[in-house]
Short mmCIF file of C-alpha atoms and ligand atoms in Angstrom, two decimals:
data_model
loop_
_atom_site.label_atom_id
_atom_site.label_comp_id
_atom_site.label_asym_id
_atom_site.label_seq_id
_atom_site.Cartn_x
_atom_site.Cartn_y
_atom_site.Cartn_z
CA UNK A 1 -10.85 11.54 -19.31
CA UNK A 2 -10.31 10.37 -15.83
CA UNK A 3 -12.81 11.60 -13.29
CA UNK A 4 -11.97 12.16 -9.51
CA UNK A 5 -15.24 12.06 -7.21
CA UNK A 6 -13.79 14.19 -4.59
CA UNK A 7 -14.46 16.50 -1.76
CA UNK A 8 -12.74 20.09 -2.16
CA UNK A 9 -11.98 20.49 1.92
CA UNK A 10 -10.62 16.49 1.86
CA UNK A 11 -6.63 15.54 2.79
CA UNK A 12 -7.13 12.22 1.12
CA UNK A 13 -8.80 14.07 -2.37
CA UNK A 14 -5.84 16.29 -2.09
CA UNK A 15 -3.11 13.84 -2.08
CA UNK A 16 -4.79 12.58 -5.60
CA UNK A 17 -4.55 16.27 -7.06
CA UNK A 18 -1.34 16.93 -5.88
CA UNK A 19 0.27 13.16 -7.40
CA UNK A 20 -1.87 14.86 -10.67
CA UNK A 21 -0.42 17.79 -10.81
CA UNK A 22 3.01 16.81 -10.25
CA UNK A 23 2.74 13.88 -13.13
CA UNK A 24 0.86 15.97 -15.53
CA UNK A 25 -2.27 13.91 -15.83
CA UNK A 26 -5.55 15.69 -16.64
CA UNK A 27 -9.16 15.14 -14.87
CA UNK A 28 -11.79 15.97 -14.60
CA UNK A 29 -12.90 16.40 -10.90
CA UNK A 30 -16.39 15.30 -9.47
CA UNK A 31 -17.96 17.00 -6.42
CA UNK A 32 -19.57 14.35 -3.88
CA UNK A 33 -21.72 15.95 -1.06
CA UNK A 34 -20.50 14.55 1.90
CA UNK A 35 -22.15 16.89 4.36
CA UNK A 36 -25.24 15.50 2.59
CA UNK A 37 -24.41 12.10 2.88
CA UNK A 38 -24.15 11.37 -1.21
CA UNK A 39 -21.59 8.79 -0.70
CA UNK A 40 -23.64 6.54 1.20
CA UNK A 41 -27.10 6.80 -1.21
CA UNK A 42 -27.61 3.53 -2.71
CA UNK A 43 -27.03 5.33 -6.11
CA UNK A 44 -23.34 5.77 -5.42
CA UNK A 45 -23.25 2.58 -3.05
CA UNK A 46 -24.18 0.64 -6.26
CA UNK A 47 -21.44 1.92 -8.53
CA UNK A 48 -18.80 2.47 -5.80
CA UNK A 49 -19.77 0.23 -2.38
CA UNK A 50 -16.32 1.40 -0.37
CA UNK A 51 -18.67 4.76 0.14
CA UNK A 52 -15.52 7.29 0.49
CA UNK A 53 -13.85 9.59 -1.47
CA UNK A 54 -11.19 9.80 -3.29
CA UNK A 55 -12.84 7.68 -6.09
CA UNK A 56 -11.10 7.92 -9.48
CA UNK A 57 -13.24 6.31 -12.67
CA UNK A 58 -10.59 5.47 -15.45
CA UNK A 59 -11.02 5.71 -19.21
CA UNK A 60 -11.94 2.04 -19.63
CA UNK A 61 -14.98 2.52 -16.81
CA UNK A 62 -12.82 0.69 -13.94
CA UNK A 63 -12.81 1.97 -11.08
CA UNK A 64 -10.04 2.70 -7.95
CA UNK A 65 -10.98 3.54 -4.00
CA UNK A 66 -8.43 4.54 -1.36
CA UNK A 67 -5.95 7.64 -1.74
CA UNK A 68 -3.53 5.52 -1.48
CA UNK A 69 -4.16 3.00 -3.44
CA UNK A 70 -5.15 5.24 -6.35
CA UNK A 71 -1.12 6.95 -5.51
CA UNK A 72 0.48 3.78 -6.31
CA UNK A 73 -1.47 3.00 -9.76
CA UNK A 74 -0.23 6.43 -11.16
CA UNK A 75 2.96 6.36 -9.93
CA UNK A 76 3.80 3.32 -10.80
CA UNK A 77 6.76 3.40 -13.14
CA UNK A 78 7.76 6.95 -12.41
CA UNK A 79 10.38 8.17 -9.45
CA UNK A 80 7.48 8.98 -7.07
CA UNK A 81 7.08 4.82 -6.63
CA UNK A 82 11.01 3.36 -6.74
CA UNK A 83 11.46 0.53 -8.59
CA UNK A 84 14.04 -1.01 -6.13
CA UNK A 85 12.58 -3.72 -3.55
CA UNK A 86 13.53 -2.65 -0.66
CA UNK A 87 12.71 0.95 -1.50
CA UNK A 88 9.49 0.28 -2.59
CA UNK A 89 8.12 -1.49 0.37
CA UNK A 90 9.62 1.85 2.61
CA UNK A 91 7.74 3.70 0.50
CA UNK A 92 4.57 1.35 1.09
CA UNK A 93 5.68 1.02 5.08
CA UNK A 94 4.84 4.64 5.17
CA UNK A 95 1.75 4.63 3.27
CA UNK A 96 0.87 1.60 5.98
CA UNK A 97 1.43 4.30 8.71
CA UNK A 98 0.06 7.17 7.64
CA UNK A 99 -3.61 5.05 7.35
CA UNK A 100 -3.39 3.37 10.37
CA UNK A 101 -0.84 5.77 12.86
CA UNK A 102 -2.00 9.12 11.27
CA UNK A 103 -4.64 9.93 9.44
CA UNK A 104 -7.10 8.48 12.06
CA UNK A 105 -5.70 10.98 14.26
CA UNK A 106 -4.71 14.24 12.36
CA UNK A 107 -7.39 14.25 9.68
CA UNK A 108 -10.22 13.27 11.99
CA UNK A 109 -9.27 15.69 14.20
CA UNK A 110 -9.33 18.27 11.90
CA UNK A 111 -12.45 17.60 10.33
CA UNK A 112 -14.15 17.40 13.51
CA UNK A 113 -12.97 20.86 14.42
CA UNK A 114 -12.90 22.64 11.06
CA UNK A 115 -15.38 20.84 8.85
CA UNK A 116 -17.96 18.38 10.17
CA UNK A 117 -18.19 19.93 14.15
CA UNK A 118 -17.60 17.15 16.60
CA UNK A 119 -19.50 14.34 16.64
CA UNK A 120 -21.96 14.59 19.61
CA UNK A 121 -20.90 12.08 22.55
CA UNK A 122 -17.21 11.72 21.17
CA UNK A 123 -15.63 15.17 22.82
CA UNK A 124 -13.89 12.60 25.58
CA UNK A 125 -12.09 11.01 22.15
CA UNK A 126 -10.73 14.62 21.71
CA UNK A 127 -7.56 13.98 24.23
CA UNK A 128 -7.11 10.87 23.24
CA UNK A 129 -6.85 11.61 19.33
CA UNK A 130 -4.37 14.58 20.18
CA UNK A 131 -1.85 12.19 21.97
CA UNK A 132 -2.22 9.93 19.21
CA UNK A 133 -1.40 12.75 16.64
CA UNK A 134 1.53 14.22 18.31
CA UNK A 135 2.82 10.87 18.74
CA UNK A 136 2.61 10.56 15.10
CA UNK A 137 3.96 13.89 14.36
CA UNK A 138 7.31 13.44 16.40
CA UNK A 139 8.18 9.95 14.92
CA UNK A 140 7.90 11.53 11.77
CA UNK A 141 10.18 14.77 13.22
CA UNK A 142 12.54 11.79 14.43
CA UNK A 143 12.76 10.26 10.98
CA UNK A 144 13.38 13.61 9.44
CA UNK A 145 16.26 14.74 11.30
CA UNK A 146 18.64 13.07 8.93
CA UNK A 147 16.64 13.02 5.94
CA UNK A 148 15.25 15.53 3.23
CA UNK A 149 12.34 12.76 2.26
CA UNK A 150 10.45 9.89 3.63
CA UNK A 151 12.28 7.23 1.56
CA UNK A 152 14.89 8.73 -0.92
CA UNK A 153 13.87 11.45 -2.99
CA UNK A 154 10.44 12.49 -3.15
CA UNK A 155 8.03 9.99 -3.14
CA UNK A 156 4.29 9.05 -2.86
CA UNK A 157 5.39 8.19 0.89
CA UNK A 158 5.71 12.17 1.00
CA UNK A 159 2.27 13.09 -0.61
CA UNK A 160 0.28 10.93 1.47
CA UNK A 161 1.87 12.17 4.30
CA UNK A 162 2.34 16.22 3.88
CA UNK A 163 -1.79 16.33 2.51
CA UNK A 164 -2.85 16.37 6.43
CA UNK A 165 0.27 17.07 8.13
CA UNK A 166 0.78 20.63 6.55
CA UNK A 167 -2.87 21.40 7.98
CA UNK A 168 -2.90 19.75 11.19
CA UNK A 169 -2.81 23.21 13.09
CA UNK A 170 -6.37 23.48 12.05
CA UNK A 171 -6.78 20.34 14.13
CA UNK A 172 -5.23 21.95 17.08
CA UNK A 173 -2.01 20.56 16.92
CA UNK A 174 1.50 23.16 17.03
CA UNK A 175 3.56 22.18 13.86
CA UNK A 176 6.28 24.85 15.35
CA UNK A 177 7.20 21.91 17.87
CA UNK A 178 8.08 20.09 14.70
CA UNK A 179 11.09 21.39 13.34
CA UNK A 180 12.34 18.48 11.07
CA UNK A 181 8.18 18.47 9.68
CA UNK A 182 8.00 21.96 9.17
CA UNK A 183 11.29 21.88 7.05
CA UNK A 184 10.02 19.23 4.94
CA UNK A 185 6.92 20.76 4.23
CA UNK A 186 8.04 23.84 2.77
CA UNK A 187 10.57 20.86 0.61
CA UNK A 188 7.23 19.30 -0.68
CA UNK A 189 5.89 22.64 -1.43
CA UNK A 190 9.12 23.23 -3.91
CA UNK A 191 8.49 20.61 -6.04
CA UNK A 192 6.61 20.26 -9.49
CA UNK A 193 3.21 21.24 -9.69
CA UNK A 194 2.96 21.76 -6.31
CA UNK A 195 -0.67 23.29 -5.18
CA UNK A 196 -2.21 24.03 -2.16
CA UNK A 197 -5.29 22.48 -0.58
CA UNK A 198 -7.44 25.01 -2.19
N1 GSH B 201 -8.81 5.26 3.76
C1 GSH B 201 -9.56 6.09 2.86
C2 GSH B 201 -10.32 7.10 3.70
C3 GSH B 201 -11.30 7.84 2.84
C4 GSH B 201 -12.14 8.78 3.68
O1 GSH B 201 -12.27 8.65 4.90
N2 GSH B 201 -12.74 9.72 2.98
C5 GSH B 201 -13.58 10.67 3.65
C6 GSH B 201 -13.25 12.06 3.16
S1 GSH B 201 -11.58 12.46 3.59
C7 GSH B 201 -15.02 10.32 3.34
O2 GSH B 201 -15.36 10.01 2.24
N3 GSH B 201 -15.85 10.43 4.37
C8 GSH B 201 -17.26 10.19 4.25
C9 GSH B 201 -17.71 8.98 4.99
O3 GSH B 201 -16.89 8.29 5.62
O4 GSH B 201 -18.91 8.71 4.93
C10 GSH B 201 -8.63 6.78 1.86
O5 GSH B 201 -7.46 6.98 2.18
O6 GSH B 201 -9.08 7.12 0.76
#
């Protein structure tokens, strides 16, 4: 059985339930303590150094770091990761962006204000990372305004994307300013084995 170390209230654990779900694929789901700083004990250093979650542990004992990462080994070969070139690397463009142009923004954000607190001596990084997410938020209302999905049909690049955008308000940010976004989230909420963040 595959086993996802995970952390219930984490965007990045999420996306790796949600590609589950959606493919069918069983697992059995391992808490990590991150307000108690498990994933940096030398216990789990020693069997999985990157120190994050999502972790997944396959059957054969191997073992897979990064949310994204893990989305493109189970979707490989399925509609989720298109086989065409060009198609595939879009796909992978906006798994690029969402790490780097995103997530650094929108999830921290919310995690500072909803889970964690924020971080004593970082409240002047507060402006800063709300610029940086609504910048992020209206190229992705841009790119939706002539399409239903991030590349094609729905993909990984949608996943990764929708697990912190659907809960940025509890960042701070105003998805009503988002039109296009809020149109495609309720899209990604239609499909298969859709299920919410808990
Ligand atoms: N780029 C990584 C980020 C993973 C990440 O930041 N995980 C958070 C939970 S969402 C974590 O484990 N934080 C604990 C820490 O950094 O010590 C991914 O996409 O999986």
């Amino acid at each position: 059985m595959i086993r996802l170390h995970e952390f219930p209230a984490s965007g990045n654990c999420y996306k790796v339930r949600l590609l589950f779900s959606h493919l069918g694929i069983s697992f059995e789901s391992v808490p990590v303590d991150l307000k108690g700083g498990e994933q940096k004990s030398p216990e789990f250093l020693a069997r999985f150094p990157l120190g994050r979650v999502p972790i997944v542990e396959l059957d054969n004992g191997e073992a897979l770091a990064e949310s994204n990462a893990i989305l493109c080994y189970f979707s490989g070969g399925t509609p989720l990761l298109p086989a065409d070139k060009l198609a595939r690397a879009r796909v992978m463009q906006w798994l690029f962006w969402e790490q780097y142009s995103h997530e650094p923004y929108i999830a921290v954000l919310r995690a500072w204000k909803k889970v964690f607190g924020v971080p004593q001596g970082r409240e002047a990084e507060v402006p800063i990372l709300e610029a940086k997410g609504k910048a992020a938020l209206s190229t992705m209302n841009d790119w939706l305004s002539s399409r239903d999905f991030f590349e094609g049909g729905y993909s990984i690049a949608d996943i990764a994307l929708y697990a912190y955008t659907h809960a940025a308000e509890e960042g701070g940010f105003s998805l009503a300013d988002y039109p296009n976004v809020t149109a495609w989230l309720s899209r990604v909420s239609r499909q298969r084995g859709f299920l919410p963040l808990k």
